[in-house]
Short mmCIF file of N, CA and C in Angstrom, two decimals:
data_model
loop_
_atom_site.label_atom_id
_atom_site.label_comp_id
_atom_site.label_asym_id
_atom_site.label_seq_id
_atom_site.Cartn_x
_atom_site.Cartn_y
_atom_site.Cartn_z
N LEU A 1 36.27 -6.54 4.78
CA LEU A 1 35.74 -5.20 5.03
C LEU A 1 35.22 -4.63 3.72
N LEU A 2 33.97 -4.24 3.72
CA LEU A 2 33.39 -3.60 2.54
C LEU A 2 33.21 -2.13 2.82
N PHE A 3 33.53 -1.33 1.85
CA PHE A 3 33.28 0.09 1.96
C PHE A 3 32.79 0.58 0.61
N ASP A 4 32.09 1.64 0.62
CA ASP A 4 31.60 2.27 -0.60
C ASP A 4 30.71 1.33 -1.41
N PHE A 5 29.87 0.55 -0.73
CA PHE A 5 29.02 -0.40 -1.43
C PHE A 5 27.95 0.29 -2.25
N VAL A 6 27.63 1.54 -1.93
CA VAL A 6 26.67 2.29 -2.73
C VAL A 6 27.22 2.49 -4.13
N HIS A 7 28.51 2.82 -4.22
CA HIS A 7 29.12 3.00 -5.53
C HIS A 7 29.25 1.67 -6.27
N LEU A 8 29.44 0.59 -5.56
CA LEU A 8 29.47 -0.73 -6.20
C LEU A 8 28.13 -1.05 -6.84
N LEU A 9 27.06 -0.77 -6.12
CA LEU A 9 25.72 -1.01 -6.65
C LEU A 9 25.48 -0.18 -7.91
N LYS A 10 25.82 1.10 -7.84
CA LYS A 10 25.64 1.96 -9.00
C LYS A 10 26.55 1.53 -10.16
N SER A 11 27.75 1.09 -9.85
CA SER A 11 28.67 0.65 -10.91
C SER A 11 28.13 -0.56 -11.65
N ILE A 12 27.55 -1.48 -10.90
CA ILE A 12 26.97 -2.66 -11.55
C ILE A 12 25.88 -2.23 -12.52
N ARG A 13 24.96 -1.40 -12.05
CA ARG A 13 23.86 -0.95 -12.92
C ARG A 13 24.39 -0.11 -14.09
N ASN A 14 25.30 0.81 -13.82
CA ASN A 14 25.80 1.69 -14.88
C ASN A 14 26.62 0.92 -15.92
N ASN A 15 27.39 -0.07 -15.48
CA ASN A 15 28.12 -0.89 -16.45
C ASN A 15 27.16 -1.72 -17.30
N TRP A 16 26.07 -2.14 -16.70
CA TRP A 16 25.06 -2.89 -17.43
C TRP A 16 24.42 -2.02 -18.51
N ILE A 17 24.11 -0.78 -18.15
CA ILE A 17 23.46 0.14 -19.09
C ILE A 17 24.42 0.57 -20.20
N THR A 18 25.66 0.84 -19.84
CA THR A 18 26.61 1.39 -20.82
C THR A 18 27.31 0.32 -21.65
N GLU A 19 27.11 -0.94 -21.31
CA GLU A 19 27.66 -2.02 -22.11
C GLU A 19 27.08 -1.92 -23.52
N LYS A 20 27.91 -2.14 -24.52
CA LYS A 20 27.47 -1.99 -25.91
C LYS A 20 26.24 -2.84 -26.21
N THR A 21 26.24 -4.09 -25.74
CA THR A 21 25.11 -4.99 -25.99
C THR A 21 24.03 -4.89 -24.92
N LYS A 22 24.30 -4.13 -23.88
CA LYS A 22 23.41 -4.01 -22.72
C LYS A 22 23.14 -5.38 -22.09
N GLU A 23 24.16 -6.21 -22.08
CA GLU A 23 24.08 -7.53 -21.47
C GLU A 23 25.28 -7.74 -20.57
N LEU A 24 25.06 -8.40 -19.44
CA LEU A 24 26.14 -8.79 -18.55
C LEU A 24 26.17 -10.31 -18.49
N PHE A 25 27.35 -10.87 -18.68
CA PHE A 25 27.53 -12.32 -18.63
C PHE A 25 28.11 -12.68 -17.27
N TYR A 26 27.52 -13.66 -16.63
CA TYR A 26 27.98 -14.08 -15.31
C TYR A 26 27.81 -15.59 -15.17
N VAL A 27 28.44 -16.15 -14.15
CA VAL A 27 28.38 -17.60 -13.92
C VAL A 27 27.77 -17.86 -12.55
N VAL A 28 26.76 -18.72 -12.52
CA VAL A 28 26.14 -19.17 -11.27
C VAL A 28 26.06 -20.70 -11.35
N ASP A 29 26.60 -21.34 -10.33
CA ASP A 29 26.60 -22.81 -10.27
C ASP A 29 27.23 -23.44 -11.51
N GLY A 30 28.28 -22.80 -12.02
CA GLY A 30 29.00 -23.33 -13.17
C GLY A 30 28.33 -23.11 -14.51
N LYS A 31 27.21 -22.40 -14.53
CA LYS A 31 26.50 -22.15 -15.79
C LYS A 31 26.59 -20.68 -16.15
N GLU A 32 26.93 -20.42 -17.41
CA GLU A 32 27.00 -19.04 -17.89
C GLU A 32 25.58 -18.52 -18.13
N LYS A 33 25.33 -17.35 -17.63
CA LYS A 33 24.02 -16.73 -17.77
C LYS A 33 24.19 -15.32 -18.32
N THR A 34 23.11 -14.76 -18.86
CA THR A 34 23.15 -13.44 -19.45
C THR A 34 22.01 -12.59 -18.90
N ALA A 35 22.37 -11.52 -18.20
CA ALA A 35 21.37 -10.55 -17.73
C ALA A 35 21.21 -9.50 -18.82
N LYS A 36 20.00 -9.31 -19.28
CA LYS A 36 19.73 -8.40 -20.40
C LYS A 36 18.97 -7.18 -19.90
N TRP A 37 19.53 -6.01 -20.17
CA TRP A 37 18.85 -4.76 -19.82
C TRP A 37 17.55 -4.64 -20.61
N GLU A 38 17.52 -5.22 -21.78
CA GLU A 38 16.33 -5.18 -22.62
C GLU A 38 15.12 -5.78 -21.90
N ASP A 39 15.34 -6.73 -21.00
CA ASP A 39 14.23 -7.30 -20.22
C ASP A 39 13.59 -6.25 -19.32
N ILE A 40 14.42 -5.40 -18.74
CA ILE A 40 13.90 -4.29 -17.91
C ILE A 40 13.13 -3.31 -18.79
N VAL A 41 13.67 -3.02 -19.97
CA VAL A 41 13.00 -2.10 -20.90
C VAL A 41 11.66 -2.68 -21.33
N LYS A 42 11.63 -3.99 -21.64
CA LYS A 42 10.36 -4.64 -22.03
C LYS A 42 9.33 -4.52 -20.92
N LEU A 43 9.76 -4.74 -19.69
CA LEU A 43 8.84 -4.63 -18.56
C LEU A 43 8.31 -3.21 -18.45
N TYR A 44 9.19 -2.23 -18.55
CA TYR A 44 8.76 -0.83 -18.45
C TYR A 44 7.75 -0.50 -19.56
N LYS A 45 8.06 -0.90 -20.79
CA LYS A 45 7.16 -0.60 -21.92
C LYS A 45 5.84 -1.34 -21.78
N ASN A 46 5.88 -2.54 -21.20
CA ASN A 46 4.66 -3.30 -20.97
C ASN A 46 3.75 -2.62 -19.96
N GLU A 47 4.33 -1.98 -18.95
CA GLU A 47 3.55 -1.34 -17.89
C GLU A 47 3.35 0.16 -18.11
N GLU A 48 4.01 0.71 -19.09
CA GLU A 48 4.02 2.16 -19.30
C GLU A 48 2.63 2.77 -19.43
N SER A 49 1.74 2.10 -20.13
CA SER A 49 0.41 2.68 -20.35
C SER A 49 -0.61 2.28 -19.29
N ASN A 50 -0.21 1.44 -18.33
CA ASN A 50 -1.12 1.01 -17.28
C ASN A 50 -1.27 2.07 -16.20
N LEU A 51 -2.43 2.14 -15.63
CA LEU A 51 -2.67 3.07 -14.54
C LEU A 51 -1.91 2.65 -13.29
N THR A 52 -1.91 1.36 -13.00
CA THR A 52 -1.13 0.84 -11.88
C THR A 52 -0.06 -0.09 -12.44
N THR A 53 1.09 -0.09 -11.77
CA THR A 53 2.20 -0.92 -12.24
C THR A 53 2.70 -1.79 -11.10
N MET A 54 3.24 -2.93 -11.46
CA MET A 54 3.81 -3.82 -10.46
C MET A 54 5.25 -3.42 -10.13
N ALA A 55 6.00 -3.04 -11.16
CA ALA A 55 7.43 -2.81 -10.99
C ALA A 55 7.78 -1.42 -10.48
N ARG A 56 6.94 -0.47 -10.69
CA ARG A 56 7.19 0.92 -10.27
C ARG A 56 8.43 1.52 -10.93
N LEU A 57 8.72 1.05 -12.15
CA LEU A 57 9.83 1.63 -12.90
C LEU A 57 9.40 2.98 -13.47
N THR A 58 10.36 3.86 -13.66
CA THR A 58 10.09 5.15 -14.27
C THR A 58 10.98 5.31 -15.49
N GLU A 59 10.66 6.26 -16.31
CA GLU A 59 11.49 6.52 -17.50
C GLU A 59 12.92 6.86 -17.08
N VAL A 60 13.06 7.60 -16.00
CA VAL A 60 14.39 7.98 -15.52
C VAL A 60 15.17 6.76 -15.05
N SER A 61 14.51 5.80 -14.40
CA SER A 61 15.23 4.63 -13.91
C SER A 61 15.62 3.68 -15.05
N VAL A 62 14.84 3.63 -16.10
CA VAL A 62 15.12 2.73 -17.21
C VAL A 62 16.06 3.38 -18.24
N PHE A 63 15.91 4.67 -18.45
CA PHE A 63 16.74 5.39 -19.41
C PHE A 63 17.41 6.60 -18.74
N PRO A 64 18.26 6.35 -17.75
CA PRO A 64 18.84 7.49 -17.02
C PRO A 64 19.89 8.24 -17.84
N LYS A 65 19.86 9.53 -17.70
CA LYS A 65 20.91 10.36 -18.30
C LYS A 65 22.15 10.24 -17.42
N PRO A 66 23.32 10.60 -17.93
CA PRO A 66 24.54 10.43 -17.12
C PRO A 66 24.46 11.03 -15.73
N ILE A 67 23.88 12.20 -15.57
CA ILE A 67 23.80 12.82 -14.25
C ILE A 67 22.84 12.06 -13.35
N GLU A 68 21.80 11.44 -13.94
CA GLU A 68 20.81 10.70 -13.16
C GLU A 68 21.35 9.33 -12.72
N ARG A 69 22.40 8.85 -13.37
CA ARG A 69 23.00 7.57 -12.99
C ARG A 69 23.69 7.63 -11.64
N GLN A 70 23.87 8.82 -11.11
CA GLN A 70 24.57 8.98 -9.84
C GLN A 70 23.65 8.83 -8.63
N LYS A 71 22.35 8.85 -8.84
CA LYS A 71 21.40 8.79 -7.72
C LYS A 71 21.09 7.35 -7.34
N VAL A 72 21.31 7.03 -6.09
CA VAL A 72 21.05 5.69 -5.58
C VAL A 72 19.56 5.38 -5.64
N SER A 73 18.72 6.33 -5.34
CA SER A 73 17.27 6.08 -5.32
C SER A 73 16.77 5.65 -6.70
N ILE A 74 17.36 6.19 -7.75
CA ILE A 74 16.97 5.79 -9.11
C ILE A 74 17.48 4.38 -9.39
N CYS A 75 18.68 4.09 -8.97
CA CYS A 75 19.27 2.76 -9.16
C CYS A 75 18.46 1.69 -8.44
N LEU A 76 17.98 2.00 -7.25
CA LEU A 76 17.23 1.03 -6.46
C LEU A 76 15.87 0.71 -7.07
N LYS A 77 15.36 1.58 -7.94
CA LYS A 77 14.11 1.26 -8.63
C LYS A 77 14.32 0.11 -9.61
N ASP A 78 15.52 0.03 -10.19
CA ASP A 78 15.83 -1.07 -11.10
C ASP A 78 16.10 -2.36 -10.34
N PHE A 79 16.82 -2.26 -9.23
CA PHE A 79 17.15 -3.43 -8.41
C PHE A 79 16.16 -3.52 -7.26
N SER A 80 14.93 -3.87 -7.58
CA SER A 80 13.91 -3.98 -6.54
C SER A 80 13.18 -5.30 -6.66
N GLU A 81 12.64 -5.75 -5.55
CA GLU A 81 11.87 -6.99 -5.54
C GLU A 81 10.59 -6.86 -6.37
N ASN A 82 10.10 -5.63 -6.53
CA ASN A 82 8.92 -5.40 -7.38
C ASN A 82 9.23 -5.72 -8.83
N VAL A 83 10.42 -5.38 -9.29
CA VAL A 83 10.82 -5.66 -10.67
C VAL A 83 10.94 -7.16 -10.87
N VAL A 84 11.55 -7.85 -9.91
CA VAL A 84 11.68 -9.31 -9.99
C VAL A 84 10.30 -9.96 -10.06
N ALA A 85 9.38 -9.55 -9.19
CA ALA A 85 8.04 -10.13 -9.18
C ALA A 85 7.30 -9.85 -10.49
N ALA A 86 7.45 -8.64 -11.01
CA ALA A 86 6.79 -8.28 -12.26
C ALA A 86 7.35 -9.10 -13.43
N LEU A 87 8.67 -9.28 -13.47
CA LEU A 87 9.27 -10.09 -14.53
C LEU A 87 8.81 -11.54 -14.44
N LYS A 88 8.71 -12.07 -13.23
CA LYS A 88 8.23 -13.44 -13.05
C LYS A 88 6.78 -13.58 -13.52
N THR A 89 6.01 -12.52 -13.33
CA THR A 89 4.60 -12.55 -13.71
C THR A 89 4.40 -12.53 -15.22
N ILE A 90 5.19 -11.72 -15.92
CA ILE A 90 4.95 -11.57 -17.37
C ILE A 90 5.77 -12.52 -18.23
N GLN A 91 6.74 -13.22 -17.64
CA GLN A 91 7.60 -14.07 -18.47
C GLN A 91 6.86 -15.29 -19.00
N GLU A 92 7.27 -15.68 -20.20
CA GLU A 92 6.78 -16.91 -20.81
C GLU A 92 7.99 -17.76 -21.16
N ASN A 93 7.96 -19.03 -20.84
CA ASN A 93 9.04 -19.96 -21.18
C ASN A 93 10.39 -19.54 -20.62
N GLU A 94 10.41 -19.05 -19.40
CA GLU A 94 11.67 -18.70 -18.72
C GLU A 94 12.50 -17.68 -19.48
N GLU A 95 11.87 -16.80 -20.29
CA GLU A 95 12.63 -15.86 -21.11
C GLU A 95 13.41 -14.83 -20.30
N PHE A 96 12.97 -14.51 -19.09
CA PHE A 96 13.66 -13.51 -18.27
C PHE A 96 14.45 -14.15 -17.13
N SER A 97 14.58 -15.46 -17.11
CA SER A 97 15.12 -16.14 -15.94
C SER A 97 16.55 -15.71 -15.59
N ASP A 98 17.42 -15.51 -16.57
CA ASP A 98 18.79 -15.09 -16.27
C ASP A 98 18.82 -13.69 -15.67
N THR A 99 17.98 -12.81 -16.18
CA THR A 99 17.91 -11.45 -15.65
C THR A 99 17.33 -11.47 -14.24
N ILE A 100 16.33 -12.31 -14.02
CA ILE A 100 15.72 -12.42 -12.69
C ILE A 100 16.75 -12.90 -11.67
N ILE A 101 17.52 -13.93 -12.02
CA ILE A 101 18.55 -14.45 -11.12
C ILE A 101 19.56 -13.36 -10.79
N PHE A 102 19.99 -12.61 -11.80
CA PHE A 102 20.96 -11.53 -11.59
C PHE A 102 20.38 -10.45 -10.66
N LEU A 103 19.15 -10.05 -10.91
CA LEU A 103 18.51 -9.03 -10.07
C LEU A 103 18.40 -9.53 -8.63
N GLU A 104 18.03 -10.78 -8.44
CA GLU A 104 17.92 -11.34 -7.10
C GLU A 104 19.27 -11.34 -6.39
N LEU A 105 20.34 -11.65 -7.11
CA LEU A 105 21.68 -11.62 -6.52
C LEU A 105 22.05 -10.21 -6.06
N VAL A 106 21.79 -9.23 -6.91
CA VAL A 106 22.14 -7.85 -6.57
C VAL A 106 21.28 -7.35 -5.40
N ILE A 107 20.02 -7.73 -5.38
CA ILE A 107 19.14 -7.33 -4.27
C ILE A 107 19.63 -7.93 -2.96
N LYS A 108 20.02 -9.21 -2.98
CA LYS A 108 20.57 -9.84 -1.77
C LYS A 108 21.85 -9.14 -1.34
N PHE A 109 22.70 -8.79 -2.30
CA PHE A 109 23.93 -8.06 -1.98
C PHE A 109 23.58 -6.75 -1.27
N TRP A 110 22.64 -6.02 -1.80
CA TRP A 110 22.26 -4.73 -1.22
C TRP A 110 21.72 -4.91 0.20
N LYS A 111 20.89 -5.93 0.40
CA LYS A 111 20.36 -6.19 1.74
C LYS A 111 21.47 -6.54 2.72
N ALA A 112 22.44 -7.32 2.26
CA ALA A 112 23.51 -7.78 3.15
C ALA A 112 24.45 -6.65 3.55
N VAL A 113 24.65 -5.67 2.69
CA VAL A 113 25.61 -4.61 3.00
C VAL A 113 24.95 -3.33 3.51
N ASN A 114 23.67 -3.16 3.28
CA ASN A 114 22.99 -1.94 3.67
C ASN A 114 22.23 -2.15 4.98
N ILE A 115 22.96 -2.44 6.03
CA ILE A 115 22.37 -2.68 7.35
C ILE A 115 22.44 -1.38 8.14
N LYS A 116 21.28 -0.86 8.50
CA LYS A 116 21.25 0.39 9.25
C LYS A 116 20.81 0.20 10.70
N VAL A 117 20.04 -0.84 10.95
CA VAL A 117 19.59 -1.14 12.30
C VAL A 117 19.81 -2.61 12.59
N THR A 118 19.98 -2.94 13.84
CA THR A 118 20.35 -4.31 14.19
C THR A 118 19.20 -5.31 14.11
N LEU A 119 17.97 -4.90 14.19
CA LEU A 119 16.85 -5.84 14.22
C LEU A 119 16.03 -5.86 12.92
N ALA A 120 16.58 -5.36 11.84
CA ALA A 120 15.86 -5.33 10.57
C ALA A 120 15.53 -6.73 10.08
N ASP A 121 16.40 -7.69 10.37
CA ASP A 121 16.15 -9.07 9.94
C ASP A 121 14.89 -9.63 10.59
N ILE A 122 14.64 -9.26 11.83
CA ILE A 122 13.44 -9.73 12.53
C ILE A 122 12.22 -8.96 12.04
N ARG A 123 12.36 -7.67 11.90
CA ARG A 123 11.25 -6.82 11.47
C ARG A 123 10.73 -7.22 10.09
N PHE A 124 11.66 -7.49 9.15
CA PHE A 124 11.28 -7.82 7.78
C PHE A 124 11.28 -9.32 7.50
N ASN A 125 11.57 -10.13 8.53
CA ASN A 125 11.64 -11.58 8.39
C ASN A 125 12.56 -11.96 7.22
N ASP A 126 13.74 -11.37 7.21
CA ASP A 126 14.71 -11.57 6.14
C ASP A 126 16.10 -11.73 6.73
N PRO A 127 16.66 -12.93 6.73
CA PRO A 127 17.97 -13.15 7.35
C PRO A 127 19.10 -12.36 6.70
N PHE A 128 18.94 -11.94 5.45
CA PHE A 128 20.01 -11.17 4.80
C PHE A 128 20.11 -9.74 5.32
N ARG A 129 19.14 -9.31 6.09
CA ARG A 129 19.19 -7.97 6.68
C ARG A 129 19.81 -7.97 8.07
N SER A 130 20.35 -9.10 8.46
CA SER A 130 20.99 -9.22 9.75
C SER A 130 22.46 -8.81 9.65
N PRO A 131 22.97 -8.08 10.65
CA PRO A 131 24.41 -7.76 10.63
C PRO A 131 25.24 -9.04 10.70
N ILE A 132 26.38 -9.02 10.05
CA ILE A 132 27.28 -10.18 10.07
C ILE A 132 27.97 -10.20 11.43
N ARG A 133 27.76 -11.29 12.17
CA ARG A 133 28.28 -11.36 13.53
C ARG A 133 29.37 -12.42 13.71
N SER A 134 29.54 -13.30 12.72
CA SER A 134 30.56 -14.34 12.86
C SER A 134 31.06 -14.74 11.48
N LEU A 135 32.14 -15.51 11.47
CA LEU A 135 32.70 -15.99 10.22
C LEU A 135 31.85 -17.08 9.58
N ASP A 136 30.90 -17.64 10.34
CA ASP A 136 30.02 -18.68 9.83
C ASP A 136 28.70 -18.12 9.30
N ASP A 137 28.55 -16.81 9.28
CA ASP A 137 27.30 -16.19 8.87
C ASP A 137 27.00 -16.47 7.40
N PRO A 138 25.76 -16.87 7.07
CA PRO A 138 25.40 -17.13 5.67
C PRO A 138 25.53 -15.90 4.78
N SER A 139 25.33 -14.72 5.34
CA SER A 139 25.48 -13.50 4.54
C SER A 139 26.91 -13.31 4.09
N LEU A 140 27.85 -13.66 4.94
CA LEU A 140 29.26 -13.56 4.57
C LEU A 140 29.59 -14.53 3.44
N ASP A 141 29.06 -15.75 3.54
CA ASP A 141 29.26 -16.73 2.46
C ASP A 141 28.66 -16.21 1.16
N PHE A 142 27.47 -15.63 1.24
CA PHE A 142 26.85 -15.07 0.04
C PHE A 142 27.70 -13.96 -0.55
N LEU A 143 28.20 -13.04 0.30
CA LEU A 143 29.02 -11.94 -0.20
C LEU A 143 30.28 -12.43 -0.89
N LEU A 144 30.90 -13.47 -0.35
CA LEU A 144 32.09 -14.04 -1.00
C LEU A 144 31.72 -14.66 -2.34
N ASN A 145 30.60 -15.35 -2.39
CA ASN A 145 30.13 -15.94 -3.65
C ASN A 145 29.78 -14.84 -4.66
N PHE A 146 29.13 -13.79 -4.19
CA PHE A 146 28.77 -12.68 -5.07
C PHE A 146 30.02 -12.00 -5.62
N ALA A 147 31.04 -11.86 -4.79
CA ALA A 147 32.30 -11.27 -5.25
C ALA A 147 32.91 -12.12 -6.36
N ASN A 148 32.83 -13.43 -6.24
CA ASN A 148 33.33 -14.31 -7.29
C ASN A 148 32.53 -14.17 -8.58
N ILE A 149 31.22 -14.02 -8.44
CA ILE A 149 30.37 -13.84 -9.63
C ILE A 149 30.72 -12.55 -10.33
N VAL A 150 30.86 -11.46 -9.57
CA VAL A 150 31.21 -10.17 -10.17
C VAL A 150 32.60 -10.23 -10.78
N ASP A 151 33.52 -10.88 -10.10
CA ASP A 151 34.87 -10.99 -10.62
C ASP A 151 34.91 -11.78 -11.93
N SER A 152 34.05 -12.79 -12.04
CA SER A 152 34.03 -13.60 -13.26
C SER A 152 33.49 -12.83 -14.46
N MET A 153 32.81 -11.74 -14.24
CA MET A 153 32.29 -10.95 -15.35
C MET A 153 33.41 -10.41 -16.23
N ASN A 154 34.59 -10.20 -15.68
CA ASN A 154 35.71 -9.66 -16.45
C ASN A 154 36.45 -10.71 -17.25
N SER A 155 36.32 -11.98 -16.90
CA SER A 155 37.19 -12.99 -17.49
C SER A 155 36.54 -13.79 -18.60
N PHE A 156 35.39 -13.39 -19.09
CA PHE A 156 34.75 -14.12 -20.17
C PHE A 156 35.41 -13.83 -21.50
N SER A 157 35.15 -14.71 -22.44
CA SER A 157 35.68 -14.51 -23.79
C SER A 157 34.90 -13.41 -24.51
N HIS A 158 33.75 -13.01 -23.95
CA HIS A 158 32.97 -11.94 -24.55
C HIS A 158 33.74 -10.63 -24.41
N ILE A 159 33.67 -9.81 -25.41
CA ILE A 159 34.39 -8.54 -25.36
C ILE A 159 33.56 -7.56 -24.55
N ARG A 160 34.13 -7.11 -23.45
CA ARG A 160 33.44 -6.13 -22.61
C ARG A 160 33.97 -4.77 -22.94
N ILE A 161 33.08 -3.88 -23.30
CA ILE A 161 33.46 -2.52 -23.58
C ILE A 161 33.69 -1.79 -22.26
N GLU A 162 32.76 -1.94 -21.36
CA GLU A 162 32.84 -1.33 -20.03
C GLU A 162 33.00 -2.42 -19.00
N LYS A 163 33.81 -2.20 -17.99
CA LYS A 163 33.93 -3.17 -16.91
C LYS A 163 34.28 -2.43 -15.63
N LEU A 164 34.13 -3.12 -14.52
CA LEU A 164 34.48 -2.51 -13.25
C LEU A 164 35.96 -2.18 -13.24
N SER A 165 36.30 -1.05 -12.69
CA SER A 165 37.71 -0.71 -12.58
C SER A 165 38.38 -1.70 -11.64
N ASN A 166 39.70 -1.80 -11.70
CA ASN A 166 40.41 -2.74 -10.85
C ASN A 166 40.14 -2.48 -9.37
N GLU A 167 40.03 -1.21 -8.98
CA GLU A 167 39.77 -0.87 -7.59
C GLU A 167 38.40 -1.34 -7.13
N LYS A 168 37.38 -1.22 -8.00
CA LYS A 168 36.03 -1.59 -7.62
C LYS A 168 35.81 -3.08 -7.74
N ALA A 169 36.55 -3.74 -8.63
CA ALA A 169 36.39 -5.19 -8.81
C ALA A 169 37.02 -5.96 -7.66
N THR A 170 38.00 -5.38 -6.95
CA THR A 170 38.66 -6.11 -5.87
C THR A 170 38.09 -5.82 -4.53
#
């Protein structure tokens, strides 16, 4: 049973921003990866002077003040498929690959838990937008895997200044 997933989403982003190094270390398929907030900042600065942007990031979403960190709509600008596509477009030599993987994981998490209508998976042709109906559902497997990834963020040898509270991590 998941509850308060909106706060989980915001906690992930806020811990990423408030981390001293602005990096989150996580493990996927047994490999340690590093999601860097600086990659999001680079993307924003790259698109800042353009008339049209791919990522649709704003100054508030990239550099939120403490009160602005509470708004889900601002958080969702950072965790969007537009940001992933823009990073894939501007990257050279896989420089943003760890951040892209992390963003894709969080976006899938959001799709899996933010189900408002029963036929969204058909409408958007996205199986992660389907309600979980059985124990064999791929979304449930993904959520369990994502929980393990988030849980592993606390157990690295890297010194974490900020981390999920025990209540939010479990």
